[in-house]
Coordinates of C-alpha atoms in Angstrom, one line a residue:
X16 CA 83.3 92.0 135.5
X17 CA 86.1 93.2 137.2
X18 CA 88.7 95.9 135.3
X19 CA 91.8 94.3 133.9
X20 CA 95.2 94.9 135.7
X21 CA 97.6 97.0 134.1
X22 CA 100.5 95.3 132.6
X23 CA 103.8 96.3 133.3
X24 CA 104.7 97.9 129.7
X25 CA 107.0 96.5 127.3
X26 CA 109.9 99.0 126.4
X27 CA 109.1 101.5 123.2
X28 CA 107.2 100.6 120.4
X29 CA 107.1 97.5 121.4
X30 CA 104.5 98.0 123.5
X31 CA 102.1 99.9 121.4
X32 CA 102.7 96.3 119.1
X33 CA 102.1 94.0 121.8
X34 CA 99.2 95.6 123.1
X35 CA 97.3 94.9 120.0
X36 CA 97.1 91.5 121.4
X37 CA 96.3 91.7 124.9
X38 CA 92.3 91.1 123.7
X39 CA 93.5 87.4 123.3
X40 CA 95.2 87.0 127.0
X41 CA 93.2 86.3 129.3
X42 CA 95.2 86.6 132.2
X43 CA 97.7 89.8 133.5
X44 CA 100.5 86.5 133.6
X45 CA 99.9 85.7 130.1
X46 CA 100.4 89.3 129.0
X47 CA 103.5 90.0 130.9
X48 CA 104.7 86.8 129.3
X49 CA 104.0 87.8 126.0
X50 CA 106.0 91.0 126.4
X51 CA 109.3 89.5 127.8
X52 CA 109.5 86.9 125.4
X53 CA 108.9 88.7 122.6
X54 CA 111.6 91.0 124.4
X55 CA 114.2 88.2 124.4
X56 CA 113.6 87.3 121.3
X57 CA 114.7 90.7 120.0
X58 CA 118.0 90.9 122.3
X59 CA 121.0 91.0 120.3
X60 CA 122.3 87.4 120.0
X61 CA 125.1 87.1 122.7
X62 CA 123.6 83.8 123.1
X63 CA 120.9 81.2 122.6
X64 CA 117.1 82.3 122.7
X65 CA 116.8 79.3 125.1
X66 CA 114.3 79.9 127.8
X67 CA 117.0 81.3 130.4
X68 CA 118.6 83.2 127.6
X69 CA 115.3 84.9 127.2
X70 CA 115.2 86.0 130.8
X71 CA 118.6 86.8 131.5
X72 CA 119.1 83.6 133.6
X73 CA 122.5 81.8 133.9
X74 CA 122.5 79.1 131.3
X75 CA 122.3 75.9 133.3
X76 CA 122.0 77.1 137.2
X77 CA 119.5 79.4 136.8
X78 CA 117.0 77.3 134.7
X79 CA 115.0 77.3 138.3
X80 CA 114.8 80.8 138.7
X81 CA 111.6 82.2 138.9
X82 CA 111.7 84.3 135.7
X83 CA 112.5 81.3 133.7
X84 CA 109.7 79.4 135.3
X85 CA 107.3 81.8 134.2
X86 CA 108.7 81.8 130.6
X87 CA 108.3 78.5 130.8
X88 CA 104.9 78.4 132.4
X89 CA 103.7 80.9 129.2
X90 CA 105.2 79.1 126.9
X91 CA 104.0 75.6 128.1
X92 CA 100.7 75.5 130.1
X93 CA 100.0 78.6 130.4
X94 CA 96.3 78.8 128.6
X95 CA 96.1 80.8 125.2
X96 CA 95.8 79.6 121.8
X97 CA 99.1 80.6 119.3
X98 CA 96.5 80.0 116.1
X99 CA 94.7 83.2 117.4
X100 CA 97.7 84.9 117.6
X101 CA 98.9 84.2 114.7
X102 CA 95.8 84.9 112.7
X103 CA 95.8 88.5 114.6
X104 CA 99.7 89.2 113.5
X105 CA 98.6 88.7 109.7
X106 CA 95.6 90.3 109.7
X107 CA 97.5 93.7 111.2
X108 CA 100.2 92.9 108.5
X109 CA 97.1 92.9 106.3
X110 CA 95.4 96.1 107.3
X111 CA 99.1 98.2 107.1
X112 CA 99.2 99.8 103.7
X113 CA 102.9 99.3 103.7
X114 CA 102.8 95.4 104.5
X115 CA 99.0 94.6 102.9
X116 CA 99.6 92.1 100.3
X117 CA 98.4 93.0 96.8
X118 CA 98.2 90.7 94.0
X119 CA 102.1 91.0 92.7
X120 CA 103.4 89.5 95.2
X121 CA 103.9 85.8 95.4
X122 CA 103.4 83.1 98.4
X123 CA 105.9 81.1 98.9
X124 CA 106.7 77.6 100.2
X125 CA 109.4 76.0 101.4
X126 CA 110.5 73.5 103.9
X127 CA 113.4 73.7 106.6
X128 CA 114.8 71.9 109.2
X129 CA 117.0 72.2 112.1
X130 CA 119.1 69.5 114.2
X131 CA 117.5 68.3 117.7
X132 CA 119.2 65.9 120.0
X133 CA 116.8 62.8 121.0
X134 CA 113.3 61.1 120.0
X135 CA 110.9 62.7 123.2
X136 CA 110.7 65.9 121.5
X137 CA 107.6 65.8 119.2
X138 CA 108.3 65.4 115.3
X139 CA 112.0 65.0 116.0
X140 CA 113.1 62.0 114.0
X141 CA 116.0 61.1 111.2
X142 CA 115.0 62.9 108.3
X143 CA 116.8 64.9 105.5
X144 CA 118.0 68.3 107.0
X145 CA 118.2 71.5 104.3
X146 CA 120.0 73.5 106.8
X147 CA 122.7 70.3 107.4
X148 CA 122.2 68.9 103.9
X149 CA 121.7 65.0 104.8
X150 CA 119.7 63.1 106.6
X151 CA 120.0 64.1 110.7
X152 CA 118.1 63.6 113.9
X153 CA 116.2 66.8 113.6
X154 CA 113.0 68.4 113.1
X155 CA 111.1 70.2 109.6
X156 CA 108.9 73.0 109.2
X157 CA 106.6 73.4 106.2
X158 CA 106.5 77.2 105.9
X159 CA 104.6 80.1 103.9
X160 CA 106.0 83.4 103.0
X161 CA 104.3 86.5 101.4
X162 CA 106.5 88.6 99.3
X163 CA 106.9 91.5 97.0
X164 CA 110.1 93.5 95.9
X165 CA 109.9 95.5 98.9
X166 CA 108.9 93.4 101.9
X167 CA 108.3 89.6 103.0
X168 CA 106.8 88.2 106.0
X169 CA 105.8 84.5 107.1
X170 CA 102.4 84.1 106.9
X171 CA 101.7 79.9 109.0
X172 CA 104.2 77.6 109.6
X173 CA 103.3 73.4 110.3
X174 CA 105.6 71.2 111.7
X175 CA 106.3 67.9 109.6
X176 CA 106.0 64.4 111.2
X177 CA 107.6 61.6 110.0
X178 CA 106.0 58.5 109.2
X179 CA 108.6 56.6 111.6
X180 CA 106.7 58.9 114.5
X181 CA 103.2 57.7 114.2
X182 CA 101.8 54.0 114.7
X183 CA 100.7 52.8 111.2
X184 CA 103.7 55.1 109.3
X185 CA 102.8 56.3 106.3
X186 CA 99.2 54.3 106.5
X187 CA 98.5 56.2 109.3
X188 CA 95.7 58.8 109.1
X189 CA 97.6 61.9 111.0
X190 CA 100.0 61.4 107.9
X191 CA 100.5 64.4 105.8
X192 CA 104.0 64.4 103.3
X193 CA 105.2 67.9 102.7
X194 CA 103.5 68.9 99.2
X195 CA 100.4 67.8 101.3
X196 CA 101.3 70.2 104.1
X197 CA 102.3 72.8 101.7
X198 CA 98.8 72.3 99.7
X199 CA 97.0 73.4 103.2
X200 CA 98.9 76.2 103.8
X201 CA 97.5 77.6 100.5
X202 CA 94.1 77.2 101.6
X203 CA 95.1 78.7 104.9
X204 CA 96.3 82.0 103.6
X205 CA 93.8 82.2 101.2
X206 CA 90.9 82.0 104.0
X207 CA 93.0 84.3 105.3
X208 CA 92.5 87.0 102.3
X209 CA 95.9 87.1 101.4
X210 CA 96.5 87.9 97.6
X211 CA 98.9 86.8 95.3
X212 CA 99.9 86.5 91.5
X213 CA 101.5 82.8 91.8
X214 CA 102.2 80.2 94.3
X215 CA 106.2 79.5 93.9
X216 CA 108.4 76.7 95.4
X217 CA 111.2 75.3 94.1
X218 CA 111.9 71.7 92.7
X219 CA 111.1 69.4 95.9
X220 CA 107.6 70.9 94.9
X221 CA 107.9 71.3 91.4
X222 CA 108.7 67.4 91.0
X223 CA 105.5 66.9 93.2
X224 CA 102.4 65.4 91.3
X225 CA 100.4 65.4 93.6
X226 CA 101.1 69.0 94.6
X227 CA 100.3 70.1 90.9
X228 CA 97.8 68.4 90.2
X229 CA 95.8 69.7 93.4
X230 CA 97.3 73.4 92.9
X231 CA 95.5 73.2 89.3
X232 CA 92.6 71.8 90.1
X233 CA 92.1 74.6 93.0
X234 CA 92.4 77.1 89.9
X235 CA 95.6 79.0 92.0
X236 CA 98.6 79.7 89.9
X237 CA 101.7 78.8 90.3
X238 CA 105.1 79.1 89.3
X239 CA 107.5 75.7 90.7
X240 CA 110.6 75.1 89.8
X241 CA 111.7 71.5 88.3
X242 CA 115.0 69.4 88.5
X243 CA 116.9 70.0 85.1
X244 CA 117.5 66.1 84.5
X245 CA 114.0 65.3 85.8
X246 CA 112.9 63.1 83.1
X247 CA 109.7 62.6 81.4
X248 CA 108.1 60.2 78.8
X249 CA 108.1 61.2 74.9
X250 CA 108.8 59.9 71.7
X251 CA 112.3 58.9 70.7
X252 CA 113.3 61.4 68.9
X253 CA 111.7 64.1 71.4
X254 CA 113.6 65.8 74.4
X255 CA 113.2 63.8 77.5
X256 CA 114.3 66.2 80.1
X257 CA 113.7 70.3 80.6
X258 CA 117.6 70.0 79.4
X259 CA 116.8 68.4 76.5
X260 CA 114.2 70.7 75.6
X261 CA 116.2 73.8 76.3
X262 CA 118.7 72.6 73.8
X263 CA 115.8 72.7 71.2
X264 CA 114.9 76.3 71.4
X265 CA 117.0 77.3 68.7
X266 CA 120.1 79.5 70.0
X267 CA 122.5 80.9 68.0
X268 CA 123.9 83.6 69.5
X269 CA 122.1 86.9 70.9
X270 CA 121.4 88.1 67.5
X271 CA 119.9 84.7 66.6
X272 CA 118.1 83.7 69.7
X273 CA 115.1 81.1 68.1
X274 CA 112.8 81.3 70.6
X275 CA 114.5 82.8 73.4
X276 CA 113.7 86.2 74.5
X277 CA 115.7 88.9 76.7
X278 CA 114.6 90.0 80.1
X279 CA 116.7 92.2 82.4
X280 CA 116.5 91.5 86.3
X281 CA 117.1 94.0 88.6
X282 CA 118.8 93.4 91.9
X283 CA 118.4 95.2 95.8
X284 CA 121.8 96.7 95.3
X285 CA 121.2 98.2 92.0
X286 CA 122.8 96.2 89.4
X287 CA 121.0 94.4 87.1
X288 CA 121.7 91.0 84.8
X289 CA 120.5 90.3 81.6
X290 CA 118.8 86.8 81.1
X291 CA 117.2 85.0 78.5
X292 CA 113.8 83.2 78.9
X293 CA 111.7 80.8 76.5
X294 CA 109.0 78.5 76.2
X295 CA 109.8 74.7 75.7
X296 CA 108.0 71.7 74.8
X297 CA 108.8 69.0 76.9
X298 CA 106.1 65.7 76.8
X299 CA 102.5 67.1 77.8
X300 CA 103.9 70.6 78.8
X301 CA 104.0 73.2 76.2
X302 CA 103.5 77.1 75.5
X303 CA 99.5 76.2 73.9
X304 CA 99.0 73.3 76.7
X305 CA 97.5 73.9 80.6
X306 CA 101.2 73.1 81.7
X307 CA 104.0 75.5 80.4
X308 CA 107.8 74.5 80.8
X309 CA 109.9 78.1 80.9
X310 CA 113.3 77.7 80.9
X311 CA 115.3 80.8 82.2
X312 CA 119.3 81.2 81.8
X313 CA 122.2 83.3 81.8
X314 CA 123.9 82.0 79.2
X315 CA 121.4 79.4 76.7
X316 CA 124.5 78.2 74.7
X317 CA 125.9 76.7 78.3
X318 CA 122.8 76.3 80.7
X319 CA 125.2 77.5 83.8
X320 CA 123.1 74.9 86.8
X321 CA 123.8 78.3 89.1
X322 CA 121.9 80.6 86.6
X323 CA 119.6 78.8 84.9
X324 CA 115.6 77.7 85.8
X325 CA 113.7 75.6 84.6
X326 CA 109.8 76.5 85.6
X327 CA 106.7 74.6 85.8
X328 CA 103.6 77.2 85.1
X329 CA 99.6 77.4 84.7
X330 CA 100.1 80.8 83.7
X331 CA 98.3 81.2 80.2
X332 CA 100.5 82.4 77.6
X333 CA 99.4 85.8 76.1
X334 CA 98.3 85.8 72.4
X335 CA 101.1 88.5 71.1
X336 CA 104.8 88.1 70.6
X337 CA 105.3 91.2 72.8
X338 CA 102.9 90.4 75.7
X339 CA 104.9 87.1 75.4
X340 CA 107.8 88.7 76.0
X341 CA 106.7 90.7 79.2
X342 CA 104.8 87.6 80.4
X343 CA 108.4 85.8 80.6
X344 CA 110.1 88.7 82.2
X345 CA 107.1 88.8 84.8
X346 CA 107.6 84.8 85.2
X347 CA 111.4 85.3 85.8
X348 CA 110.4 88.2 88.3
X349 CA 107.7 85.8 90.3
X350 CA 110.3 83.1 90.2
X351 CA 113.2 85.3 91.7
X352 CA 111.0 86.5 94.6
X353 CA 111.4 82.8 96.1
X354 CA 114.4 84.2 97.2
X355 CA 112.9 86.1 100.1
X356 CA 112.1 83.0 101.8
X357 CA 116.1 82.0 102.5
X358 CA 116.4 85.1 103.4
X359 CA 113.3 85.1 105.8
X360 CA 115.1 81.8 107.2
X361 CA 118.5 83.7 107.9
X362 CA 117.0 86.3 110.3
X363 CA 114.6 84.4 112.4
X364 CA 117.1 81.4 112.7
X365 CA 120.3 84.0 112.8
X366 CA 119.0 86.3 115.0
X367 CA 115.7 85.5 117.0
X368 CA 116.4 81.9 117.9
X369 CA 113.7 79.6 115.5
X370 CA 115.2 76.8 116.4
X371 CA 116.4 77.4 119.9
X372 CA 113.5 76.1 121.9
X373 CA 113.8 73.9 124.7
X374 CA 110.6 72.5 124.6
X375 CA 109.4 68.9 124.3
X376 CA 105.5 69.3 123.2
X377 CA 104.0 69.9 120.1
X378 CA 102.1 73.1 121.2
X379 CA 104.8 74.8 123.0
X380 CA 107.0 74.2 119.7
X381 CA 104.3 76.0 117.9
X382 CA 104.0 78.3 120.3
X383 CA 107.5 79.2 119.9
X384 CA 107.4 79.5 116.3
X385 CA 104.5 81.6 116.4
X386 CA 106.1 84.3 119.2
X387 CA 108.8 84.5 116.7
X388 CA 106.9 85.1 113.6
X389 CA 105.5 88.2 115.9
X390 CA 109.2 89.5 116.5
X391 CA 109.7 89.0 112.9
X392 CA 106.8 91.2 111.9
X393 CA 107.4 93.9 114.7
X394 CA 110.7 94.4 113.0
X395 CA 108.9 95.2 109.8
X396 CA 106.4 97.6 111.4
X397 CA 109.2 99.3 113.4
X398 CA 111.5 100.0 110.0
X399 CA 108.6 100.7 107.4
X400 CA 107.0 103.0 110.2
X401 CA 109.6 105.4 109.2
X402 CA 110.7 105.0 105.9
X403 CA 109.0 106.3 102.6
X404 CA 106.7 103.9 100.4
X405 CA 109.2 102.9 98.5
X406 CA 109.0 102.3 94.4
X407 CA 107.5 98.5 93.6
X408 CA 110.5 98.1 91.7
X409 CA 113.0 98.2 95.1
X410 CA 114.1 95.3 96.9
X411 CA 112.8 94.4 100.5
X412 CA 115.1 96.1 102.9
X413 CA 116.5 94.2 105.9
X414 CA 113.8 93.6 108.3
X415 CA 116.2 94.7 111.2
X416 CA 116.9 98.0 110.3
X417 CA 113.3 99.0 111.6
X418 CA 114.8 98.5 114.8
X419 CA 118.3 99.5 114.6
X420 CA 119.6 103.1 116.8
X421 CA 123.3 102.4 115.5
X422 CA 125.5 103.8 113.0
X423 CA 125.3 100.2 111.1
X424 CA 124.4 100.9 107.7
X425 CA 120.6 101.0 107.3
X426 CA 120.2 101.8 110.6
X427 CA 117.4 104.6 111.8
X428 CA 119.4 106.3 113.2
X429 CA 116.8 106.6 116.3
X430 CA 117.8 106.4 120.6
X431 CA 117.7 103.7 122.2
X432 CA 114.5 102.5 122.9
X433 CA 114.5 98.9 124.5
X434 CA 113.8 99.2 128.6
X435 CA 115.6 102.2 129.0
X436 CA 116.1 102.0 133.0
X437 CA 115.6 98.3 133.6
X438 CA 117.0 96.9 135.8
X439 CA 117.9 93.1 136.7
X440 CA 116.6 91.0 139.2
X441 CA 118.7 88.9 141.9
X442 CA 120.2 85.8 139.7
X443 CA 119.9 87.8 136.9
X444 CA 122.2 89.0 133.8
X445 CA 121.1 92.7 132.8
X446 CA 119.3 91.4 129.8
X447 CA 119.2 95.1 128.4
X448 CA 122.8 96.0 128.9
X449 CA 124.5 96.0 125.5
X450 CA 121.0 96.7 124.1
X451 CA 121.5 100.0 121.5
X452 CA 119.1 97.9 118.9
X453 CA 115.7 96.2 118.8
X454 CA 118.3 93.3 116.8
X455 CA 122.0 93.5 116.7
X456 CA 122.1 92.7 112.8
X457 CA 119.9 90.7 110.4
X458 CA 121.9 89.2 107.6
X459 CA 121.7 91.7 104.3
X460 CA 124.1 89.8 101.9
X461 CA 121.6 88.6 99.9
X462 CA 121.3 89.7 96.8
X463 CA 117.8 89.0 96.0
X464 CA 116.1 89.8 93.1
X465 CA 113.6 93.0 92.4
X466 CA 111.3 93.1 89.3
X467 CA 112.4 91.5 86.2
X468 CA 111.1 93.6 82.7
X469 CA 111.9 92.9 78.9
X470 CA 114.1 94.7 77.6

């Protein structure tokens, strides 16, 4: 067997990252490609992550030119297999004592969609949009999220097809609905040893059946949120709604709470909130039943719909009032780690192009989505290379700030790094010319929650 070809090396750390998976390229082409897409992914965003925006190209004219071709060729036809990948990227975020996910942390799952022009693109159809808010010509992404209070990274994403896409609908057997997609993503990280305390999603989830009913009889916890005016059958004179039964807690002000309890949440910036949580009885859901209903809130006398849950959980409830207590407070904390995920969806979507492609096949849409799950992660290797373990109890910093050489707050405060000396090609924009960072900025204006303790 002949020795490999030495690759031409990716600029800083970035290489040491990408050569970790060079065992599953077979090719010197598919290893170059590797390293200058996941280099245009991490550009600052002067513009689109489309293909020529990768290389450097002009946006239109220079879609022929022979570095977008090869993008293109990689990212296309080009033979490797993105599951691979993608099952290497977790298992290093697995082995790396500051990203290794212990069993505090939650997985999370969501859905999220994005507009795409047109019906050739695969899964593309009219569906319901979170990112628009109605129903659009677009494509959806079921999606899986590790996180803690310190870190969160993706762990598999699916696309969803629409029944309107396949030839018997929703009769046909390549049908999955989301909660169905979101169920195999469970089984996928845990094959993957990935540890967590509770599965959490929020209501589209929560209101799910079907996704209940096969999360409990896989024995994996969970903690789902549910629609406050979801309703539910009882007796007359019973509550009919987790509304209903949040009214029939008992509160009378904080020195008469019935059956509420206080829990303080602490936030990334430093402030915290005090909440009130309880256990509810709402038709087969109860504190002594397999089902809990936990209702959450700012304010019990008002039930604020921006500050207050209401939370679907097999969690067992403890035997004493004050292991109740800290059992809410840790339900509230699981809960508020869901969080991480819109976060997760601002950076790869804000900054390394998630929904950029310009690719019409199923496998080169994965393929996309997988290259920047790997950008996503490098970021987190880069920052937490060089910063201190950090106490459980802190927040997740910005995944960007591993690679940031600027004075931008967070930054590292390190030199520039990123192809120091490269220089462009004929037809080509400097793609390293305003480059001081790995990523120009990921979005750090959430205020996400940390851990959540009684008081």
């Amino acid at each position: 067997m002949s020795a490999r070809r030495p690759c031409p090396p990716a600029p800083g750390p970035l290489e040491d990252y990408a050569q970790r998976f060079d065992v599953l390229f077979s090719s010197l082409a598919q290893r170059r490609g590797l390293r200058d897409y996941l280099q245009g992914l991490l550009l600052p965003r002067d513009r689109n992550k489309t293909l020529t925006g990768l290389a450097g190209a002009e946006p239109i004219t220079g879609a022929q030119h022979r570095e977008v071709q090869r993008l293109q060729w990689f990212l296309s036809e080009s033979a490797w297999d993105h599951e691979q990948v993608n099952d290497r990227r977790v298992q290093l975020l697995c082995q790396d004592p500051a990203t290794a996910p212990h069993e505090r942390g939650v997985l999370v799952l969501d859905d999220t969609g994005d507009r795409k022009d047109g019906s050739a693109t695969a899964h593309v159809a009219r569906q319901y949009l979170g990112s628009v808010g109605k129903i659009d010509n677009g494509i959806v992404a079921v999606t899986s999220l590790w996180a803690d209070e310190r870190c969160y990274w993706p762990v598999h994403a699916v696309p969803y097809t629409p029944a309107s896409r396949l030839p018997a609908g929703e009769r046909d057997p390549g049908f999955r609905t989301k909660p169905q997609l979101a169920i195999e993503l469970v089984q996928a990280a845990q094959q993957a040893g990935i540890g967590f305390q509770a599965v959490v999603a929020d209501c589209a989830y929560g209101d799910n059946p079907g996704f209940t009913d096969a999360l409990t009889a896989a024995k994996v916890p969970f903690v789902l949120a549910l629609k406050p005016r979801k309703g539910t059958w009882a007796p007359a004179e019973a509550a009919h709604t987790p509304t209903e039964a949040a009214g029939d807690l008992g509160w009378q002000g904080s020195r008469k709470p019935g059956r509420w309890r206080r829990v303080t949440r602490r936030f990334r910036d430093g402030h915290t909130e005090t909440w009130w949580a309880a256990d509810a009885q709402l038709g087969g859901w109860g504190p002594d039943r397999p089902l809990r209903l936990v209702v959450a809130s700012t304010d019990p006398a008002r039930l604020p719909g921006h500050s207050t849950w209401y939370l679907l959980t097999n969690l067992p409830r403890p035997a004493t009032r004050r292991a109740q207590q800290a059992e809410l407070a840790d339900i509230v904390r699981l809960y508020g780690l869901r969080n991480w995920v819109e976060q997760s969806y601002k950076q790869v979507k804000g900054e390394l192009g998630w929904a950029d492609f310009q690719v019409r096949s199923d496998r080169a849409i994965r393929r996309h989505w997988t290259l920047v799950c790997c950008a996503f992660s490098f970021c987190w290797q880069a920052f937490l290379a060089e910063q201190p373990p950090a106490p459980e109890s802190q927040a997740a910093p910005t995944a960007a700030r591993g690679a940031q050489a600027t004075g931008h707050p967070g930054g590292t405060g390190r030199a520039t790094v990123v192809a120091s000396g490269a220089a462009p090609g004929a037809g080509l924009a400097d793609p390293m010319e305003h480059v001081a960072t790995l990523l120009a900025v990921m979005v750090a204006s959430t205020a996400a929650p940390a851990a959540a303790t009684a008081a």
